[in-house]
Coordinates of C-alpha atoms and ligand atoms in Angstrom, one line a residue:
M1 CA -56.5 -154.9 -22.9
S2 CA -54.8 -158.2 -23.7
L3 CA -53.3 -160.1 -20.7
A4 CA -51.8 -162.8 -22.9
S5 CA -48.2 -163.5 -23.6
P6 CA -46.0 -161.6 -24.5
R7 CA -47.7 -158.7 -22.7
V8 CA -48.1 -160.6 -19.5
V9 CA -45.5 -163.4 -19.1
N10 CA -45.1 -163.4 -15.3
I11 CA -46.5 -161.9 -12.1
K12 CA -44.1 -158.9 -12.4
D13 CA -45.9 -158.0 -15.6
L14 CA -49.2 -157.9 -13.7
R15 CA -47.6 -155.8 -11.0
R16 CA -46.5 -153.3 -13.6
L17 CA -50.1 -153.1 -15.0
A18 CA -51.5 -152.7 -11.5
R19 CA -49.1 -149.9 -10.8
A20 CA -50.2 -148.1 -14.0
R21 CA -53.9 -148.5 -13.3
L22 CA -54.0 -147.7 -9.5
P23 CA -53.4 -144.4 -7.8
D24 CA -50.3 -144.4 -5.6
A25 CA -52.3 -144.8 -2.4
V26 CA -53.9 -148.0 -3.5
F27 CA -50.9 -149.5 -5.3
D28 CA -48.6 -148.8 -2.4
Y29 CA -51.1 -150.2 0.1
L30 CA -51.0 -153.4 -2.0
D31 CA -47.3 -153.5 -2.8
G32 CA -45.8 -152.0 0.4
A33 CA -44.8 -153.3 3.8
A34 CA -43.6 -152.1 7.2
D35 CA -40.7 -149.8 8.1
D36 CA -37.7 -150.4 5.8
E37 CA -39.5 -153.4 4.2
L38 CA -36.6 -155.7 5.1
T39 CA -38.9 -158.6 5.8
L40 CA -40.7 -158.1 2.4
K41 CA -37.3 -158.1 0.6
D42 CA -36.1 -161.2 2.5
S43 CA -39.4 -163.0 1.8
V44 CA -38.7 -162.8 -1.9
K45 CA -34.9 -163.2 -1.7
C46 CA -35.0 -166.4 0.5
F47 CA -36.5 -168.4 -2.4
Q48 CA -33.2 -167.8 -4.2
E49 CA -31.4 -169.7 -1.5
V50 CA -33.3 -172.8 -2.2
L51 CA -31.8 -174.8 -5.1
F52 CA -33.4 -177.6 -7.1
K53 CA -31.9 -181.1 -7.4
P54 CA -33.5 -182.4 -10.6
R55 CA -33.8 -186.1 -11.7
F56 CA -33.6 -186.3 -15.5
A57 CA -34.8 -189.0 -17.9
V58 CA -37.9 -189.6 -15.7
A59 CA -41.3 -190.0 -17.4
T60 CA -43.8 -187.3 -16.1
P61 CA -46.8 -187.8 -18.4
A62 CA -49.4 -185.9 -16.5
C63 CA -48.5 -183.8 -13.5
D64 CA -51.1 -184.1 -10.8
L65 CA -51.2 -180.8 -8.8
G66 CA -53.9 -182.0 -6.3
V67 CA -53.5 -181.7 -2.5
T68 CA -55.7 -182.4 0.5
V69 CA -55.6 -179.7 3.2
L70 CA -57.9 -179.0 6.1
G71 CA -59.9 -182.0 4.9
E72 CA -60.5 -180.4 1.5
K73 CA -59.4 -181.9 -1.8
L74 CA -58.0 -179.0 -3.9
S75 CA -57.0 -179.3 -7.6
V76 CA -53.9 -177.0 -7.1
P77 CA -51.6 -176.6 -4.2
Y78 CA -52.3 -172.9 -3.7
M79 CA -55.3 -171.1 -2.2
L80 CA -56.2 -167.5 -2.6
G81 CA -55.3 -165.7 0.7
P82 CA -57.1 -162.9 2.5
I83 CA -56.5 -159.5 1.0
G84 CA -58.2 -156.7 2.9
Y85 CA -59.7 -153.8 0.9
S86 CA -59.7 -155.8 -2.3
R87 CA -62.7 -153.8 -3.5
L88 CA -60.6 -150.7 -3.4
M89 CA -58.3 -152.3 -6.0
H90 CA -61.1 -153.4 -8.2
P91 CA -64.9 -153.1 -7.8
R92 CA -65.3 -156.9 -8.2
G93 CA -62.5 -157.5 -5.6
E94 CA -63.4 -160.4 -3.3
L95 CA -66.2 -161.6 -5.7
A96 CA -63.6 -162.0 -8.5
A97 CA -61.1 -163.8 -6.2
S98 CA -63.7 -166.2 -4.9
A99 CA -65.0 -167.0 -8.4
A100 CA -61.4 -167.6 -9.7
A101 CA -60.7 -169.9 -6.8
G102 CA -63.9 -171.9 -7.6
R103 CA -63.0 -172.2 -11.3
H104 CA -59.6 -173.5 -10.4
G105 CA -60.8 -176.0 -7.9
T106 CA -59.2 -174.3 -4.9
A107 CA -60.2 -172.4 -1.8
Y108 CA -60.6 -168.7 -1.1
I109 CA -60.0 -167.1 2.3
L110 CA -62.1 -163.9 2.7
S111 CA -60.7 -161.1 4.9
T112 CA -62.8 -159.6 7.6
L113 CA -61.9 -156.2 6.1
S114 CA -63.6 -157.0 2.8
G115 CA -65.8 -154.8 0.7
H116 CA -68.5 -157.3 -0.4
P117 CA -70.9 -159.1 1.9
M118 CA -69.6 -162.6 2.8
E119 CA -72.8 -164.3 1.5
D120 CA -72.3 -162.8 -2.0
V121 CA -68.6 -163.9 -1.9
K122 CA -69.5 -167.4 -0.9
A123 CA -72.1 -167.6 -3.7
Q124 CA -69.4 -167.0 -6.3
S125 CA -67.7 -170.4 -5.7
K126 CA -68.7 -174.0 -5.2
G127 CA -65.3 -174.6 -3.8
P128 CA -64.4 -174.4 -0.1
T129 CA -64.4 -170.8 1.2
F130 CA -62.9 -169.8 4.5
F131 CA -63.3 -166.7 6.7
Q132 CA -60.3 -164.8 8.0
L133 CA -61.1 -163.3 11.4
Y134 CA -59.9 -160.0 12.9
L135 CA -61.6 -158.7 16.0
A136 CA -62.0 -155.3 14.4
G137 CA -65.2 -153.8 15.8
G138 CA -65.0 -155.9 19.0
R139 CA -66.2 -159.2 20.2
K140 CA -69.9 -158.6 19.5
A141 CA -69.2 -157.7 15.9
A142 CA -67.1 -160.9 15.6
E143 CA -69.9 -163.0 17.1
G144 CA -72.3 -161.7 14.4
G145 CA -69.7 -162.3 11.7
L146 CA -69.1 -165.9 12.8
A147 CA -72.8 -166.7 12.9
R148 CA -73.2 -165.3 9.4
A149 CA -70.1 -167.2 8.1
K150 CA -71.5 -170.4 9.6
A151 CA -74.9 -169.9 8.0
A152 CA -73.4 -169.0 4.7
G153 CA -71.4 -172.3 4.6
F154 CA -67.9 -171.1 5.2
K155 CA -65.7 -174.2 5.9
G156 CA -63.4 -172.8 8.5
L157 CA -61.7 -169.9 10.1
F158 CA -58.3 -168.4 9.7
V159 CA -57.5 -166.4 12.9
T160 CA -54.8 -163.9 12.2
I161 CA -52.6 -163.5 15.2
D162 CA -49.8 -161.2 14.0
T163 CA -51.8 -157.9 14.2
P164 CA -51.8 -156.7 17.8
V165 CA -51.5 -153.3 16.1
G166 CA -51.1 -152.3 12.5
G167 CA -47.5 -152.3 11.2
N168 CA -45.8 -149.1 10.4
R169 CA -46.5 -148.9 6.7
E170 CA -44.8 -145.6 5.8
R171 CA -46.0 -145.6 2.2
D172 CA -49.6 -145.5 3.5
A173 CA -48.7 -142.5 5.7
R174 CA -47.1 -140.6 2.9
N175 CA -49.9 -141.3 0.5
G176 CA -52.5 -140.0 2.9
M177 CA -54.4 -143.3 3.3
K178 CA -56.0 -142.1 6.6
A179 CA -57.3 -138.9 5.0
L180 CA -58.4 -140.7 1.9
M181 CA -60.4 -143.2 3.9
G182 CA -61.7 -140.6 6.3
T183 CA -64.8 -138.3 6.2
N184 CA -63.1 -134.9 6.0
P185 CA -63.2 -133.8 2.3
F186 CA -60.7 -131.0 2.8
A187 CA -58.1 -133.5 4.1
K188 CA -58.2 -135.4 0.8
I189 CA -57.4 -132.3 -1.4
P190 CA -53.6 -132.8 -1.5
Y191 CA -54.0 -136.4 -2.8
L192 CA -56.6 -135.6 -5.5
P193 CA -54.2 -134.9 -8.4
N194 CA -52.8 -138.4 -8.1
L195 CA -56.3 -139.9 -8.1
L196 CA -57.2 -137.8 -11.1
A197 CA -54.1 -139.1 -12.9
H198 CA -55.6 -142.6 -12.9
P199 CA -59.0 -142.0 -14.6
R200 CA -59.7 -145.7 -15.3
W201 CA -59.4 -146.6 -11.7
L202 CA -61.2 -143.4 -10.6
A203 CA -64.2 -144.0 -12.9
A204 CA -64.6 -147.6 -11.6
F205 CA -64.2 -146.4 -8.0
I206 CA -66.9 -143.7 -8.4
G207 CA -69.2 -146.1 -10.3
D208 CA -68.8 -148.5 -7.4
G209 CA -70.0 -146.0 -4.8
M210 CA -66.6 -145.0 -3.5
V211 CA -65.5 -145.7 0.1
R212 CA -68.0 -147.9 1.8
P213 CA -68.5 -149.3 5.3
F214 CA -67.3 -152.9 6.0
P215 CA -70.3 -155.1 5.4
N216 CA -68.9 -158.0 7.4
V217 CA -68.2 -156.1 10.6
V218 CA -71.6 -155.2 11.9
I219 CA -71.6 -153.6 15.3
P220 CA -74.8 -154.3 17.2
G221 CA -76.8 -151.1 17.6
S222 CA -74.7 -149.1 15.2
G223 CA -74.4 -151.0 12.0
P224 CA -71.5 -151.8 9.7
L225 CA -68.1 -150.5 10.8
A226 CA -67.4 -147.2 8.9
A227 CA -64.6 -147.3 6.3
I228 CA -61.3 -146.5 8.0
D229 CA -57.7 -147.1 7.1
V230 CA -56.1 -150.4 8.0
A231 CA -54.0 -149.0 10.9
S232 CA -57.2 -147.7 12.6
A233 CA -59.1 -150.9 11.9
L234 CA -56.4 -153.0 13.5
E235 CA -55.9 -150.7 16.5
S236 CA -58.3 -152.7 18.7
A237 CA -58.2 -156.0 16.9
Q238 CA -55.7 -157.9 19.1
V239 CA -56.4 -161.6 19.5
S240 CA -54.9 -163.6 22.4
W241 CA -54.8 -167.3 23.2
T242 CA -57.6 -166.8 25.7
D243 CA -59.8 -165.4 22.9
L244 CA -59.2 -168.6 21.1
K245 CA -61.2 -170.6 23.7
W246 CA -64.1 -168.1 23.1
I247 CA -63.8 -168.4 19.3
R248 CA -63.8 -172.3 19.7
E249 CA -67.2 -172.0 21.5
L250 CA -68.7 -170.1 18.6
W251 CA -67.1 -172.1 15.8
D252 CA -67.0 -175.9 15.6
G253 CA -65.3 -176.2 12.2
P254 CA -61.6 -176.1 11.4
I255 CA -59.5 -173.2 12.9
V256 CA -56.2 -172.2 11.4
M257 CA -53.8 -169.8 13.2
K258 CA -52.4 -167.4 10.6
G259 CA -49.1 -165.7 11.3
V260 CA -47.1 -168.3 13.1
M261 CA -43.3 -167.7 12.9
T262 CA -41.9 -169.9 15.7
A263 CA -42.0 -173.6 16.7
D264 CA -43.3 -172.5 20.1
D265 CA -46.3 -170.7 18.7
A266 CA -46.9 -173.7 16.3
K267 CA -46.9 -176.0 19.3
R268 CA -49.2 -173.7 21.2
S269 CA -51.6 -173.7 18.2
V270 CA -51.7 -177.5 18.4
D271 CA -52.3 -177.3 22.2
H272 CA -55.2 -174.9 21.5
G273 CA -56.9 -177.4 19.1
A274 CA -56.0 -175.7 15.8
Q275 CA -56.3 -177.9 12.7
G276 CA -53.7 -175.9 10.9
I277 CA -51.3 -172.9 10.9
V278 CA -50.1 -170.5 8.3
V279 CA -46.4 -169.7 8.5
S280 CA -46.5 -166.1 7.5
T281 CA -45.1 -162.6 8.0
H282 CA -48.3 -161.0 6.9
A283 CA -46.5 -160.0 3.7
G284 CA -43.9 -158.2 5.7
R285 CA -46.5 -155.6 6.7
Q286 CA -46.4 -156.1 10.5
L287 CA -43.2 -156.5 12.4
D288 CA -40.2 -155.7 10.2
S289 CA -36.9 -157.5 10.5
V290 CA -38.5 -160.9 11.0
A291 CA -37.0 -163.5 8.6
G292 CA -38.7 -164.3 5.3
S293 CA -41.2 -167.0 6.3
L294 CA -39.6 -169.7 4.2
R295 CA -36.6 -169.7 6.5
V296 CA -38.6 -170.8 9.6
L297 CA -40.7 -173.3 7.7
P298 CA -38.3 -176.3 8.2
G299 CA -38.1 -175.9 12.0
I300 CA -41.8 -175.4 12.3
L301 CA -42.5 -178.5 10.2
E302 CA -40.1 -180.5 12.4
A303 CA -42.0 -179.3 15.5
V304 CA -45.6 -179.9 14.4
G305 CA -45.7 -181.1 10.8
S306 CA -47.0 -184.6 11.8
Q307 CA -49.8 -183.1 13.9
I308 CA -51.5 -180.4 12.0
D309 CA -51.6 -178.9 8.5
V310 CA -48.7 -176.5 8.0
I311 CA -49.6 -174.0 5.3
F312 CA -47.1 -171.5 4.0
D313 CA -47.2 -167.9 2.6
G314 CA -45.0 -165.0 1.8
G315 CA -43.1 -163.9 -1.3
I316 CA -44.5 -166.4 -3.8
R317 CA -44.2 -164.8 -7.2
R318 CA -43.5 -167.9 -9.4
G319 CA -44.7 -171.5 -9.6
A320 CA -41.2 -172.6 -8.7
D321 CA -41.6 -170.8 -5.4
V322 CA -44.7 -172.9 -4.7
V323 CA -42.7 -176.1 -5.6
K324 CA -39.9 -175.1 -3.2
A325 CA -42.3 -174.6 -0.3
M326 CA -44.1 -177.9 -1.1
A327 CA -40.8 -179.8 -1.4
M328 CA -39.9 -178.5 2.1
G329 CA -43.2 -180.1 3.4
A330 CA -45.9 -177.5 3.3
K331 CA -49.4 -179.0 2.9
A332 CA -50.5 -176.0 0.7
V333 CA -49.6 -172.4 0.2
L334 CA -51.5 -169.1 0.1
L335 CA -51.0 -166.6 -2.7
G336 CA -51.2 -163.0 -1.6
R337 CA -49.9 -160.3 -3.9
G338 CA -49.3 -163.1 -6.5
Y339 CA -53.0 -163.0 -7.4
A340 CA -53.8 -159.5 -6.1
Y341 CA -51.6 -157.8 -8.6
G342 CA -53.7 -159.4 -11.3
M343 CA -56.9 -158.4 -9.5
A344 CA -55.7 -154.8 -9.3
A345 CA -54.6 -154.8 -13.0
A346 CA -57.8 -156.2 -14.5
G347 CA -60.3 -157.7 -12.1
D348 CA -61.4 -161.2 -13.0
A349 CA -59.3 -161.4 -16.1
G350 CA -56.2 -160.4 -14.2
I351 CA -56.6 -163.1 -11.5
E352 CA -57.3 -165.6 -14.2
R353 CA -54.0 -164.8 -15.9
A354 CA -52.1 -164.9 -12.6
L355 CA -53.5 -168.4 -11.9
E356 CA -52.8 -169.6 -15.4
I357 CA -49.2 -168.5 -15.0
F358 CA -48.8 -170.2 -11.6
E359 CA -50.4 -173.5 -12.9
A360 CA -48.2 -173.6 -16.1
D361 CA -45.1 -172.7 -14.1
I362 CA -45.7 -175.5 -11.5
V363 CA -46.3 -178.2 -14.1
R364 CA -43.2 -177.2 -16.1
T365 CA -41.1 -177.0 -12.9
L366 CA -42.3 -180.5 -11.8
K367 CA -41.5 -182.0 -15.2
L368 CA -38.1 -180.3 -15.2
L369 CA -37.5 -181.7 -11.7
G370 CA -38.5 -185.2 -12.8
C371 CA -41.4 -185.4 -10.3
S372 CA -44.8 -186.6 -11.5
S373 CA -47.0 -185.0 -8.9
I374 CA -47.0 -182.3 -6.3
S375 CA -47.7 -184.9 -3.6
Q376 CA -44.4 -186.7 -4.5
L377 CA -42.3 -183.7 -3.7
D378 CA -40.0 -184.0 -0.7
P379 CA -36.9 -182.4 0.7
S380 CA -34.6 -184.6 -1.5
Y381 CA -35.6 -182.4 -4.5
I382 CA -34.0 -179.3 -2.9
A383 CA -30.8 -178.0 -1.2
L384 CA -30.7 -175.1 1.2
R385 CA -27.8 -172.7 1.0
P386 CA -25.7 -172.6 4.2
G387 CA -27.2 -170.2 6.7
F388 CA -30.7 -170.4 5.1
R389 CA -32.6 -171.7 8.2
V390 CA -33.8 -169.5 11.0
D391 CA -34.9 -171.5 14.1
Ligands
LIG1 C1 -52.8 -155.7 0.4 C2 -52.8 -156.8 1.4 C3 -53.8 -157.0 2.3 C4 -53.8 -158.0 3.2 N1 -54.9 -158.2 4.0 C5 -54.9 -159.2 4.9 C6 -56.0 -159.4 5.7 O1 -57.0 -158.7 5.7 N2 -56.0 -160.4 6.6 C7 -54.9 -161.3 6.7 O2 -54.9 -162.2 7.5 N3 -53.8 -161.1 5.9 C8 -53.8 -160.1 5.0 N4 -52.7 -160.0 4.2 C9 -51.7 -161.0 4.2 C10 -51.9 -162.1 3.1 O3 -53.1 -162.8 3.5 C11 -50.8 -163.0 3.0 O4 -50.4 -163.5 4.2 C12 -49.6 -162.3 2.3 O5 -50.0 -161.4 1.3 C13 -48.6 -163.3 1.7 O6 -47.5 -162.7 1.2 P1 -47.3 -162.2 -0.3 O7 -48.2 -161.1 -0.6 O8 -45.8 -161.9 -0.4 O9 -47.6 -163.5 -1.2 C14 -52.7 -158.9 3.2 C15 -51.6 -158.8 2.4 C16 -51.7 -157.7 1.4 C17 -50.5 -157.6 0.5

């Protein structure tokens, strides 16, 4: 299957291919969000309320896309964010994402809820690799996971704080995600026709050994956490600020709080010794009706931007979106669905195409803006429509 232009011109094209390849349960898990998906819609829409202010007749011979974030020099301003259950989308899942990040000189953040052992994922890339921590499986499982991550050479931790419970993802409920991930074969029967209607995905899934336990959540005495749907996995995974002290005792590298949406939580992250935060709505999959994360970015940057690295994610589907967040002052951004649609469409080749598209888009956008490097962007290159900000 060719992923070249004109078949795949943008990320929407990869989304279309992912939808064709995946059964509804997996596509909707990737594409969907919580409740009425208001936050998801706003996350994409809010980019339309940021307008560029170009400077023409400026020479921009070679656009440097490099950034330094969390002490790491990256060749591009985007990292590949944690996507749980990537192996369900494609057998290579997390391995493909890690390898692509390494090839592009950037970082990969591996989800706790991943399908491949963290050591194998790390081995795919010479670039920096981070571990995203959920307390799924309890503290003892997390202790083991952190010790393994340290031994394997993970550079830092992203502690996700926006999942006191799983969000109400209605598409997952309708598609029988719980039954499909569970052990009762009879409960799966209503959903089988849709799986059978996607033979390419099904053959790959069966060839990969089907539903597997989580290799990076090992509960002492009982082994790897059995495969369960995301809502069940997050049921007992709440992290509190007091847990952070305990995490700090186990982890001496950089810690990043993921899911910060207010200046208060950003300041609290600084007070608790975090090196960075990710301004994020968790792809609109947790609390619905929070603003698209770009709207809170200016206020959070004003509060803590001079003290820690402020990373942004949510709704990035084009290189121009990356440029807008960087012009506001983000140190770097995370891609979520932006690369995961490619992974779900075609594994390694799909992620490669997504990253090619982002890189070409960013270079073109910078040249059109009259800005010769990503590090020279600042708020003077953009204007915010009235009412854009949420503080
Ligand atoms: C299918 C899917 C799975 C995700 N899994 C995780 C996860 O395991 N841990 C986490 O911290 N964030 C997770 N996220 C959130 C992403 O890391 C990131 O914050 C989000 O996807 C960014 O929004 P975007 O998809 O609109 O770009 C997930 C998002 C999606 C779409």
